[in-house]
Amino acid sequence: MAKQPMLKFVQIDRDMPTKREAADRRDDFHEIYAEFADAKAKEQASRCSQCGVPYCQTHCPLHNNIPDWLRLTAEGRLQEAYEVSQATNTFPEICGRICPQDRLCEGNCVIEQSGHGTVTIGAVEKYITDTAWEKGWVQPIAPTQERPESVGIIGAGPGGLAAADVLRRAGVQVTIYDRYDRAGGLLTYGIPGFKLEKDVVMRRNDQLDQGGVSFELNCNVGEDISFADIRARHDAVIIATGVYKSRDLAMPGSGAKGIEKAIDFLTASNRENFGDDVPEFTSGRLNASGKKVVVIGGGDTAMDCVRTSIRQGAESVTCLYRRDRANMPGSQREVANAEEEGVVFEWLSAPKAFVGDDHVTGVMVQKMRLGAPDATGRQAPEVIEGADYVAEADLVIKALGFEPEDLPTLWDQPELQVTRWGTIKAQFTSGETELEGVYAVGDIVRGASLVVWAIKDGRDCAEAILARFGARAAMAAE
């Protein structure tokens, strides 16, 4: 009788890939976790309990077949594990690196609830696909038959790229329009290399390029080409722009120099690491080196900013968040990594004003306490009177989240319907809008969200478009 390869969570403890020491990783932008060795990946995968109702799969936005590819990994059938993983996820090696597994799959693992420590799903997922690239199992897109239909995608972020992958595999002609000089959106210019090294993104871009996807980069829709022209070129259009308008703080002193937006700071850092000429970085404006840095915000973007500041050689880095640690929206794993690297978190602290005349010298901070729950059910922060203090700062980074740009105005498309939050109105599963042949996916529909949701939206939208093309072809044949 064959030996049972699974259910070893009782005998084997949870183990993560080796994490580089904080003193070593503070000085570079390389990923902080090592790769699992083959034996370790098999061992950790074998801890899966193979649940009858796999909550890990249920709580994954893509509903990845996690128990299946964990079992295949434990059995040493790694190429099959890759094929199962790739069947539901366009970019598993990216999700394995940047998904907040502690809030999604791993956070809902049954053995975690029983006190044995969750299966290290993200690390195994990353290992499977990284190995697939090394072994040559990841093949260029090669449609069995070319189709005449054409789709234009505005935005080369994860939602747009995922849609392009599905459409191109079906033989559809795909063109992606993006404002930046490299595809990838926030994967390329927003997320730092210590979470997602850029060659991981670039090889996916190359795969799409080699598979026949056309990229029109440095192309700002509304300026370099009109939305109407894109619609005229294609049978369908997908809007996948993401949300890039930074939320701001209207308070005394906000016009001083040295107060910057998170997206500008992170983009400059990523460009510098690509080797680009970045005047704003060279001049010191978007460079934390030698500065006292204060980051305002508690989400994953704030975590990216504080950890980037450390690596740039900041004198000190402080993060202000108006709620406590338990209520912050960012990943707790990221908070722990940041603390190890020297970031100081000031919980229950909110900015009241910026200090300084021409250039910021500090942030007036008001201390908070948590009061009654607000409309979302979270405890609302309340000001503690008389507890204000000044946090010294040479550079303040606002990481308060993002809002959608006013696309109907920018693109001269008043008929493009938006919600009261400015996001595009689109059907939940297909992404279809009120405009004929126009779809929308990702953050421009959901608001600022996770990469994995954008991937799901892009894949679902592509399938809906393929169904529409199929129905149209069937009608033409009758």
Short mmCIF file of C-alpha atoms in Angstrom, two decimals:
data_model
loop_
_atom_site.label_atom_id
_atom_site.label_comp_id
_atom_site.label_asym_id
_atom_site.label_seq_id
_atom_site.Cartn_x
_atom_site.Cartn_y
_atom_site.Cartn_z
CA MET A 1 0.00 0.00 0.00
CA ALA A 2 1.36 3.42 -1.01
CA LYS A 3 2.57 5.66 1.79
CA GLN A 4 0.26 8.57 2.61
CA PRO A 5 2.07 11.69 1.34
CA MET A 6 -0.23 14.21 3.04
CA LEU A 7 -1.72 15.09 6.45
CA LYS A 8 1.71 15.54 8.04
CA PHE A 9 0.85 18.74 9.88
CA VAL A 10 0.95 16.85 13.19
CA GLN A 11 4.50 15.55 12.66
CA ILE A 12 5.96 18.52 10.74
CA ASP A 13 5.89 22.12 11.93
CA ARG A 14 5.17 25.07 9.69
CA ASP A 15 8.36 26.48 8.19
CA MET A 16 8.91 29.48 5.95
CA PRO A 17 11.78 29.93 3.49
CA THR A 18 14.85 31.42 5.13
CA LYS A 19 14.55 35.17 5.63
CA ARG A 20 17.64 37.29 5.19
CA GLU A 21 18.84 39.05 8.31
CA ALA A 22 17.53 42.60 8.66
CA ALA A 23 21.03 44.06 8.80
CA ASP A 24 21.83 42.49 5.42
CA ARG A 25 18.60 43.28 3.59
CA ARG A 26 18.44 46.95 4.70
CA ASP A 27 21.08 47.84 2.11
CA ASP A 28 19.56 46.44 -1.09
CA PHE A 29 16.30 45.91 -2.94
CA HIS A 30 16.58 42.15 -3.41
CA GLU A 31 13.76 39.92 -2.18
CA ILE A 32 14.11 39.07 1.49
CA TYR A 33 12.95 35.43 1.37
CA ALA A 34 15.08 32.65 -0.09
CA GLU A 35 13.61 30.00 -2.37
CA PHE A 36 12.41 26.70 -0.92
CA ALA A 37 14.66 23.77 -1.75
CA ASP A 38 12.83 20.90 -3.44
CA ALA A 39 12.80 18.71 -0.33
CA LYS A 40 11.55 21.56 1.85
CA ALA A 41 8.77 22.44 -0.63
CA LYS A 42 7.63 18.79 -0.64
CA GLU A 43 7.78 18.66 3.14
CA GLN A 44 5.74 21.82 3.67
CA ALA A 45 3.21 20.88 0.97
CA SER A 46 2.72 17.52 2.69
CA ARG A 47 1.31 19.32 5.75
CA CYS A 48 -1.94 20.02 3.83
CA SER A 49 -4.92 18.22 5.35
CA GLN A 50 -6.68 17.87 1.96
CA CYS A 51 -9.93 19.27 3.37
CA GLY A 52 -13.25 18.18 1.94
CA VAL A 53 -14.20 21.86 1.90
CA PRO A 54 -10.93 23.72 1.28
CA TYR A 55 -11.35 27.15 2.82
CA CYS A 56 -7.98 28.20 1.38
CA GLN A 57 -9.41 27.75 -2.12
CA THR A 58 -12.72 29.39 -1.21
CA HIS A 59 -11.01 32.50 0.15
CA CYS A 60 -8.65 32.86 -2.82
CA PRO A 61 -10.19 35.36 -5.26
CA LEU A 62 -9.06 33.14 -8.14
CA HIS A 63 -10.27 29.97 -6.39
CA ASN A 64 -6.94 28.36 -7.13
CA ASN A 65 -6.92 24.57 -6.77
CA ILE A 66 -4.55 24.83 -3.82
CA PRO A 67 -5.01 21.37 -2.25
CA ASP A 68 -4.46 19.75 -5.66
CA TRP A 69 -1.16 21.46 -6.42
CA LEU A 70 0.03 21.01 -2.84
CA ARG A 71 -0.52 17.25 -3.14
CA LEU A 72 1.22 17.11 -6.51
CA THR A 73 4.17 19.01 -5.04
CA ALA A 74 4.35 16.64 -2.06
CA GLU A 75 4.37 13.71 -4.49
CA GLY A 76 7.20 15.25 -6.55
CA ARG A 77 4.96 15.82 -9.58
CA LEU A 78 6.04 19.43 -9.92
CA GLN A 79 5.29 19.98 -13.60
CA GLU A 80 1.72 18.80 -13.05
CA ALA A 81 1.52 21.08 -10.01
CA TYR A 82 2.58 24.00 -12.21
CA GLU A 83 -0.05 23.14 -14.83
CA VAL A 84 -2.80 23.02 -12.20
CA SER A 85 -1.63 26.30 -10.69
CA GLN A 86 -1.39 28.04 -14.07
CA ALA A 87 -4.87 26.84 -15.05
CA THR A 88 -6.55 29.35 -12.74
CA ASN A 89 -3.86 32.00 -12.22
CA THR A 90 -2.09 33.94 -14.94
CA PHE A 91 0.78 35.00 -12.67
CA PRO A 92 1.16 32.51 -9.78
CA GLU A 93 4.80 33.44 -9.12
CA ILE A 94 3.71 37.06 -8.61
CA CYS A 95 0.78 36.19 -6.34
CA GLY A 96 3.05 33.87 -4.36
CA ARG A 97 5.26 36.86 -3.63
CA ILE A 98 2.85 39.74 -3.00
CA CYS A 99 -0.58 38.37 -2.06
CA PRO A 100 -1.50 38.94 1.59
CA GLN A 101 -1.79 35.20 2.22
CA ASP A 102 -2.27 35.87 5.92
CA ARG A 103 -5.62 37.50 5.05
CA LEU A 104 -6.63 35.13 2.22
CA CYS A 105 -5.65 31.47 1.70
CA GLU A 106 -3.30 30.93 4.64
CA GLY A 107 -5.47 32.95 6.99
CA ASN A 108 -8.31 30.51 6.37
CA CYS A 109 -6.32 27.26 6.46
CA VAL A 110 -8.13 24.66 8.56
CA ILE A 111 -5.00 23.42 10.32
CA GLU A 112 -4.24 27.01 11.31
CA GLN A 113 -7.58 27.07 13.10
CA SER A 114 -6.64 23.85 14.92
CA GLY A 115 -3.41 25.37 16.23
CA HIS A 116 -0.88 23.57 14.02
CA GLY A 117 0.22 26.55 11.90
CA THR A 118 -1.00 27.19 8.39
CA VAL A 119 0.47 25.56 5.30
CA THR A 120 2.98 27.95 3.68
CA ILE A 121 0.85 28.22 0.55
CA GLY A 122 2.39 31.38 -0.89
CA ALA A 123 5.97 30.14 -0.63
CA VAL A 124 5.09 26.82 -2.31
CA GLU A 125 3.15 28.64 -5.05
CA LYS A 126 6.18 30.84 -5.75
CA TYR A 127 8.50 27.83 -5.76
CA ILE A 128 6.36 25.85 -8.23
CA THR A 129 6.31 28.53 -10.92
CA ASP A 130 9.89 29.72 -10.40
CA THR A 131 10.93 26.11 -10.95
CA ALA A 132 8.70 25.94 -14.04
CA TRP A 133 10.54 28.91 -15.54
CA GLU A 134 13.92 27.37 -14.73
CA LYS A 135 12.94 24.01 -16.23
CA GLY A 136 11.48 25.55 -19.39
CA TRP A 137 7.92 24.39 -18.68
CA VAL A 138 6.60 27.92 -19.20
CA GLN A 139 6.13 28.13 -22.94
CA PRO A 140 5.43 31.16 -25.13
CA ILE A 141 1.80 31.72 -26.01
CA ALA A 142 1.04 29.84 -29.23
CA PRO A 143 -2.63 29.98 -30.29
CA THR A 144 -3.77 26.95 -32.26
CA GLN A 145 -5.65 29.28 -34.61
CA GLU A 146 -5.62 33.03 -35.19
CA ARG A 147 -8.93 34.86 -34.90
CA PRO A 148 -9.95 38.04 -36.76
CA GLU A 149 -11.31 39.85 -33.70
CA SER A 150 -9.26 42.59 -32.09
CA VAL A 151 -9.27 43.87 -28.50
CA GLY A 152 -7.66 47.06 -27.23
CA ILE A 153 -6.65 47.15 -23.57
CA ILE A 154 -5.96 50.47 -21.85
CA GLY A 155 -3.54 49.80 -19.02
CA ALA A 156 -0.70 47.28 -18.72
CA GLY A 157 -1.19 46.45 -15.05
CA PRO A 158 -2.14 43.00 -13.72
CA GLY A 159 -5.79 43.22 -14.85
CA GLY A 160 -4.92 44.25 -18.39
CA LEU A 161 -2.08 41.74 -18.70
CA ALA A 162 -4.24 38.88 -17.39
CA ALA A 163 -6.97 39.69 -19.91
CA ALA A 164 -4.39 39.90 -22.70
CA ASP A 165 -3.02 36.48 -21.80
CA VAL A 166 -6.43 34.77 -21.95
CA LEU A 167 -7.46 36.53 -25.16
CA ARG A 168 -4.19 35.91 -26.93
CA ARG A 169 -4.20 32.19 -26.08
CA ALA A 170 -7.57 32.05 -27.85
CA GLY A 171 -6.04 33.66 -30.95
CA VAL A 172 -7.56 37.14 -30.53
CA GLN A 173 -5.48 40.09 -31.75
CA VAL A 174 -4.55 42.17 -28.69
CA THR A 175 -3.03 45.64 -28.34
CA ILE A 176 -2.20 47.14 -24.95
CA TYR A 177 -1.93 50.92 -24.52
CA ASP A 178 -0.05 52.21 -21.48
CA ARG A 179 1.23 55.58 -20.30
CA TYR A 180 4.53 54.20 -19.01
CA ASP A 181 7.64 53.05 -20.87
CA ARG A 182 7.47 49.55 -19.38
CA ALA A 183 4.46 47.31 -18.99
CA GLY A 184 3.37 46.01 -15.59
CA GLY A 185 1.72 49.04 -13.98
CA LEU A 186 2.16 48.99 -10.21
CA LEU A 187 3.91 45.60 -10.49
CA THR A 188 6.71 47.45 -12.26
CA TYR A 189 6.74 50.93 -10.76
CA GLY A 190 4.73 50.73 -7.54
CA ILE A 191 5.84 47.59 -5.69
CA PRO A 192 9.48 47.65 -4.53
CA GLY A 193 11.98 45.01 -5.61
CA PHE A 194 12.36 43.58 -2.10
CA LYS A 195 8.79 42.26 -2.48
CA LEU A 196 8.80 41.63 -6.23
CA GLU A 197 12.05 41.68 -8.16
CA LYS A 198 11.50 43.26 -11.54
CA ASP A 199 12.89 40.48 -13.71
CA VAL A 200 9.91 38.40 -12.53
CA VAL A 201 7.56 40.96 -14.08
CA MET A 202 9.68 41.60 -17.18
CA ARG A 203 9.78 37.94 -18.17
CA ARG A 204 5.95 37.84 -18.14
CA ASN A 205 5.89 40.98 -20.28
CA ASP A 206 8.35 39.30 -22.67
CA GLN A 207 6.18 36.17 -22.78
CA LEU A 208 3.18 38.23 -23.86
CA ASP A 209 5.26 40.15 -26.40
CA GLN A 210 6.68 36.95 -27.88
CA GLY A 211 3.17 35.49 -27.96
CA GLY A 212 1.93 38.25 -30.25
CA VAL A 213 0.52 40.88 -27.89
CA SER A 214 1.27 44.37 -29.23
CA PHE A 215 2.34 47.05 -26.76
CA GLU A 216 1.94 50.76 -27.42
CA LEU A 217 3.91 52.25 -24.54
CA ASN A 218 4.46 55.90 -23.61
CA CYS A 219 0.91 56.29 -24.89
CA ASN A 220 -1.33 58.52 -22.80
CA VAL A 221 -4.96 58.02 -23.79
CA GLY A 222 -6.67 61.37 -24.19
CA GLU A 223 -3.44 63.01 -25.31
CA ASP A 224 -1.47 60.75 -27.67
CA ILE A 225 -4.56 58.90 -28.88
CA SER A 226 -8.24 59.42 -28.20
CA PHE A 227 -10.51 56.86 -26.58
CA ALA A 228 -12.78 57.16 -29.63
CA ASP A 229 -9.89 56.19 -31.91
CA ILE A 230 -9.13 53.12 -29.80
CA ARG A 231 -12.79 52.06 -29.97
CA ALA A 232 -12.73 52.50 -33.73
CA ARG A 233 -9.65 50.28 -34.05
CA HIS A 234 -10.98 47.31 -32.08
CA ASP A 235 -13.98 45.03 -31.72
CA ALA A 236 -13.87 45.47 -27.94
CA VAL A 237 -12.02 47.69 -25.48
CA ILE A 238 -11.02 46.90 -21.88
CA ILE A 239 -10.33 49.77 -19.49
CA ALA A 240 -7.73 48.56 -16.97
CA THR A 241 -6.10 51.82 -15.93
CA GLY A 242 -6.03 51.22 -12.20
CA VAL A 243 -6.36 54.17 -9.81
CA TYR A 244 -3.45 56.59 -9.65
CA LYS A 245 -4.88 59.80 -8.18
CA SER A 246 -3.40 60.11 -4.69
CA ARG A 247 -5.63 61.05 -1.78
CA ASP A 248 -4.44 64.28 -0.23
CA LEU A 249 -4.35 66.04 3.12
CA ALA A 250 -5.80 69.54 3.35
CA MET A 251 -4.21 70.99 6.49
CA PRO A 252 -1.95 73.85 7.51
CA GLY A 253 1.51 73.76 5.94
CA SER A 254 0.63 71.25 3.22
CA GLY A 255 2.20 73.42 0.53
CA ALA A 256 5.73 73.17 1.96
CA LYS A 257 8.49 71.44 0.01
CA GLY A 258 9.47 67.99 1.18
CA ILE A 259 5.89 66.68 1.35
CA GLU A 260 5.53 64.05 -1.38
CA LYS A 261 3.05 61.51 -2.72
CA ALA A 262 3.77 57.82 -2.20
CA ILE A 263 3.34 56.93 -5.89
CA ASP A 264 5.92 59.55 -6.93
CA PHE A 265 8.38 58.34 -4.29
CA LEU A 266 8.02 54.64 -5.16
CA THR A 267 8.11 55.23 -8.92
CA ALA A 268 11.32 57.25 -8.63
CA SER A 269 12.92 54.52 -6.52
CA ASN A 270 11.94 51.75 -8.93
CA ARG A 271 13.16 53.76 -11.91
CA GLU A 272 16.47 54.36 -10.15
CA ASN A 273 16.80 50.61 -9.58
CA PHE A 274 16.16 50.01 -13.28
CA GLY A 275 19.13 52.30 -13.98
CA ASP A 276 17.00 55.09 -15.46
CA ASP A 277 17.96 58.75 -15.25
CA VAL A 278 15.71 60.07 -12.46
CA PRO A 279 16.37 63.81 -11.84
CA GLU A 280 13.93 63.92 -8.89
CA PHE A 281 15.95 61.17 -7.19
CA THR A 282 19.38 62.58 -8.06
CA SER A 283 18.43 66.01 -6.77
CA GLY A 284 17.41 64.47 -3.46
CA ARG A 285 13.76 65.47 -3.67
CA LEU A 286 12.49 61.88 -3.89
CA ASN A 287 15.46 60.32 -2.12
CA ALA A 288 15.31 59.50 1.60
CA SER A 289 19.09 59.26 2.04
CA GLY A 290 20.21 60.94 5.27
CA LYS A 291 16.72 62.26 6.05
CA LYS A 292 14.25 61.97 8.88
CA VAL A 293 11.28 60.41 7.10
CA VAL A 294 7.68 60.38 8.27
CA VAL A 295 5.20 58.22 6.33
CA ILE A 296 1.49 58.85 6.86
CA GLY A 297 -0.77 55.83 6.33
CA GLY A 298 -1.26 52.23 7.38
CA GLY A 299 -1.78 50.26 4.17
CA ASP A 300 0.59 48.20 2.07
CA THR A 301 1.70 51.30 0.14
CA ALA A 302 2.81 52.88 3.41
CA MET A 303 4.74 49.70 4.23
CA ASP A 304 6.44 49.90 0.83
CA CYS A 305 7.41 53.54 1.50
CA VAL A 306 8.88 52.98 4.97
CA ARG A 307 10.91 49.96 3.86
CA THR A 308 12.12 51.75 0.72
CA SER A 309 13.22 54.71 2.87
CA ILE A 310 15.27 52.38 5.06
CA ARG A 311 17.05 51.00 2.00
CA GLN A 312 17.78 54.45 0.66
CA GLY A 313 19.67 55.25 3.84
CA ALA A 314 17.23 57.38 5.80
CA GLU A 315 18.45 58.65 9.18
CA SER A 316 15.14 57.59 10.75
CA VAL A 317 11.78 56.33 9.51
CA THR A 318 8.50 56.78 11.38
CA CYS A 319 5.05 55.62 10.31
CA LEU A 320 1.97 57.42 11.61
CA TYR A 321 -1.32 55.53 11.67
CA ARG A 322 -4.52 56.79 13.26
CA ARG A 323 -5.74 53.39 14.49
CA ASP A 324 -3.93 50.67 16.42
CA ARG A 325 -1.89 47.78 15.08
CA ALA A 326 -4.79 45.32 15.11
CA ASN A 327 -6.89 47.61 12.93
CA MET A 328 -4.37 48.61 10.29
CA PRO A 329 -5.20 47.52 6.72
CA GLY A 330 -1.66 46.57 5.72
CA SER A 331 -0.17 43.10 6.03
CA GLN A 332 0.95 42.21 9.56
CA ARG A 333 3.82 40.30 7.99
CA GLU A 334 4.98 43.51 6.32
CA VAL A 335 4.73 45.43 9.59
CA ALA A 336 6.91 42.83 11.31
CA ASN A 337 9.47 43.00 8.48
CA ALA A 338 9.52 46.80 8.68
CA GLU A 339 10.04 46.75 12.45
CA GLU A 340 12.94 44.33 12.05
CA GLU A 341 14.50 46.74 9.59
CA GLY A 342 14.27 49.70 11.97
CA VAL A 343 10.97 51.42 11.22
CA VAL A 344 9.22 53.01 14.20
CA PHE A 345 5.40 52.81 14.23
CA GLU A 346 3.43 55.46 16.05
CA TRP A 347 0.00 53.88 16.49
CA LEU A 348 -3.09 55.96 17.25
CA SER A 349 -1.38 58.99 15.75
CA ALA A 350 -2.68 61.30 13.03
CA PRO A 351 -1.24 64.41 11.36
CA LYS A 352 -2.75 67.75 12.35
CA ALA A 353 -0.46 70.16 10.48
CA PHE A 354 2.92 70.40 8.82
CA VAL A 355 5.64 72.44 10.48
CA GLY A 356 8.09 74.59 8.56
CA ASP A 357 8.05 77.62 6.29
CA ASP A 358 9.43 76.93 2.81
CA HIS A 359 10.47 73.31 3.57
CA VAL A 360 8.87 70.90 6.00
CA THR A 361 10.69 70.40 9.30
CA GLY A 362 8.13 68.30 11.11
CA VAL A 363 4.60 66.99 11.47
CA MET A 364 2.26 68.16 14.23
CA VAL A 365 0.79 64.87 15.47
CA GLN A 366 -2.39 64.46 17.45
CA LYS A 367 -2.83 61.35 19.56
CA MET A 368 -5.99 59.31 19.11
CA ARG A 369 -8.07 56.71 20.90
CA LEU A 370 -10.56 54.27 19.41
CA GLY A 371 -14.18 55.13 20.05
CA ALA A 372 -17.47 53.72 18.83
CA PRO A 373 -17.56 51.75 15.57
CA ASP A 374 -18.07 53.76 12.37
CA ALA A 375 -20.34 52.86 9.44
CA THR A 376 -17.97 50.07 8.36
CA GLY A 377 -17.98 48.49 11.82
CA ARG A 378 -14.44 49.60 12.64
CA GLN A 379 -13.84 51.65 15.76
CA ALA A 380 -13.62 55.30 14.81
CA PRO A 381 -10.51 57.17 15.99
CA GLU A 382 -11.11 60.13 18.31
CA VAL A 383 -8.68 62.93 19.16
CA ILE A 384 -7.17 63.05 22.64
CA GLU A 385 -7.13 66.76 23.42
CA GLY A 386 -3.87 68.23 24.68
CA ALA A 387 -1.69 65.31 23.59
CA ASP A 388 -0.23 66.88 20.43
CA TYR A 389 3.48 66.70 19.69
CA VAL A 390 5.84 67.42 16.76
CA ALA A 391 7.58 64.60 14.90
CA GLU A 392 10.74 65.90 13.18
CA ALA A 393 10.84 65.32 9.43
CA ASP A 394 12.90 66.34 6.39
CA LEU A 395 10.71 64.24 4.10
CA VAL A 396 7.02 63.46 4.56
CA ILE A 397 5.40 60.81 2.36
CA LYS A 398 1.63 60.70 2.08
CA ALA A 399 0.47 57.09 1.63
CA LEU A 400 -3.25 57.61 2.07
CA GLY A 401 -4.54 55.47 -0.77
CA PHE A 402 -5.64 56.16 -4.32
CA GLU A 403 -8.74 57.38 -6.11
CA PRO A 404 -9.79 57.07 -9.75
CA GLU A 405 -8.98 59.79 -12.25
CA ASP A 406 -11.91 61.52 -13.93
CA LEU A 407 -11.81 59.37 -17.07
CA PRO A 408 -15.06 60.68 -18.64
CA THR A 409 -13.56 64.17 -18.67
CA LEU A 410 -9.97 63.17 -19.51
CA TRP A 411 -11.13 61.03 -22.42
CA ASP A 412 -14.01 63.26 -23.52
CA GLN A 413 -16.46 60.43 -22.90
CA PRO A 414 -19.32 61.92 -20.85
CA GLU A 415 -21.44 58.85 -21.59
CA LEU A 416 -18.96 56.62 -19.73
CA GLN A 417 -20.88 56.06 -16.51
CA VAL A 418 -19.13 56.20 -13.13
CA THR A 419 -20.21 55.57 -9.56
CA ARG A 420 -20.37 58.21 -6.86
CA TRP A 421 -16.80 57.23 -5.99
CA GLY A 422 -15.63 57.92 -9.54
CA THR A 423 -15.05 54.26 -10.40
CA ILE A 424 -16.44 52.96 -13.68
CA LYS A 425 -19.84 51.28 -13.55
CA ALA A 426 -19.44 47.75 -14.87
CA GLN A 427 -21.14 44.39 -14.51
CA PHE A 428 -19.74 42.36 -11.65
CA THR A 429 -18.62 39.24 -13.51
CA SER A 430 -18.05 40.34 -17.11
CA GLY A 431 -16.82 43.90 -16.63
CA GLU A 432 -19.23 45.08 -19.33
CA THR A 433 -20.14 48.78 -19.21
CA GLU A 434 -23.09 50.65 -20.69
CA LEU A 435 -20.99 51.52 -23.75
CA GLU A 436 -21.25 48.94 -26.52
CA GLY A 437 -18.14 46.74 -26.61
CA VAL A 438 -16.45 48.56 -23.71
CA TYR A 439 -15.41 46.70 -20.54
CA ALA A 440 -13.61 47.68 -17.35
CA VAL A 441 -11.63 45.61 -14.84
CA GLY A 442 -9.55 45.91 -11.70
CA ASP A 443 -9.12 48.91 -9.46
CA ILE A 444 -10.86 51.31 -11.85
CA VAL A 445 -14.02 49.32 -11.05
CA ARG A 446 -13.34 48.13 -7.50
CA GLY A 447 -11.35 51.04 -6.15
CA ALA A 448 -7.85 50.42 -4.80
CA SER A 449 -7.66 46.67 -4.18
CA LEU A 450 -5.39 43.64 -4.44
CA VAL A 451 -3.42 42.48 -7.47
CA VAL A 452 -5.11 39.07 -7.27
CA TRP A 453 -8.56 40.68 -7.70
CA ALA A 454 -7.34 42.54 -10.78
CA ILE A 455 -6.08 39.26 -12.24
CA LYS A 456 -9.45 37.62 -11.60
CA ASP A 457 -11.32 40.53 -13.17
CA GLY A 458 -9.08 40.47 -16.24
CA ARG A 459 -9.52 36.73 -16.74
CA ASP A 460 -13.30 36.88 -16.22
CA CYS A 461 -13.66 39.79 -18.61
CA ALA A 462 -11.60 38.05 -21.29
CA GLU A 463 -13.82 34.97 -21.03
CA ALA A 464 -16.92 37.16 -21.37
CA ILE A 465 -15.50 38.81 -24.49
CA LEU A 466 -14.64 35.43 -26.00
CA ALA A 467 -18.21 34.27 -25.33
CA ARG A 468 -19.50 37.42 -27.03
CA PHE A 469 -17.26 36.85 -30.04
CA GLY A 470 -18.39 33.22 -30.19
CA ALA A 471 -22.05 34.20 -30.10
CA ARG A 472 -21.48 36.79 -32.81
CA ALA A 473 -19.70 34.23 -35.02
CA ALA A 474 -22.49 31.71 -34.50
CA MET A 475 -25.09 34.29 -35.53
CA ALA A 476 -23.08 35.18 -38.64
CA ALA A 477 -22.87 31.52 -39.63
CA GLU A 478 -26.63 31.01 -39.48
#
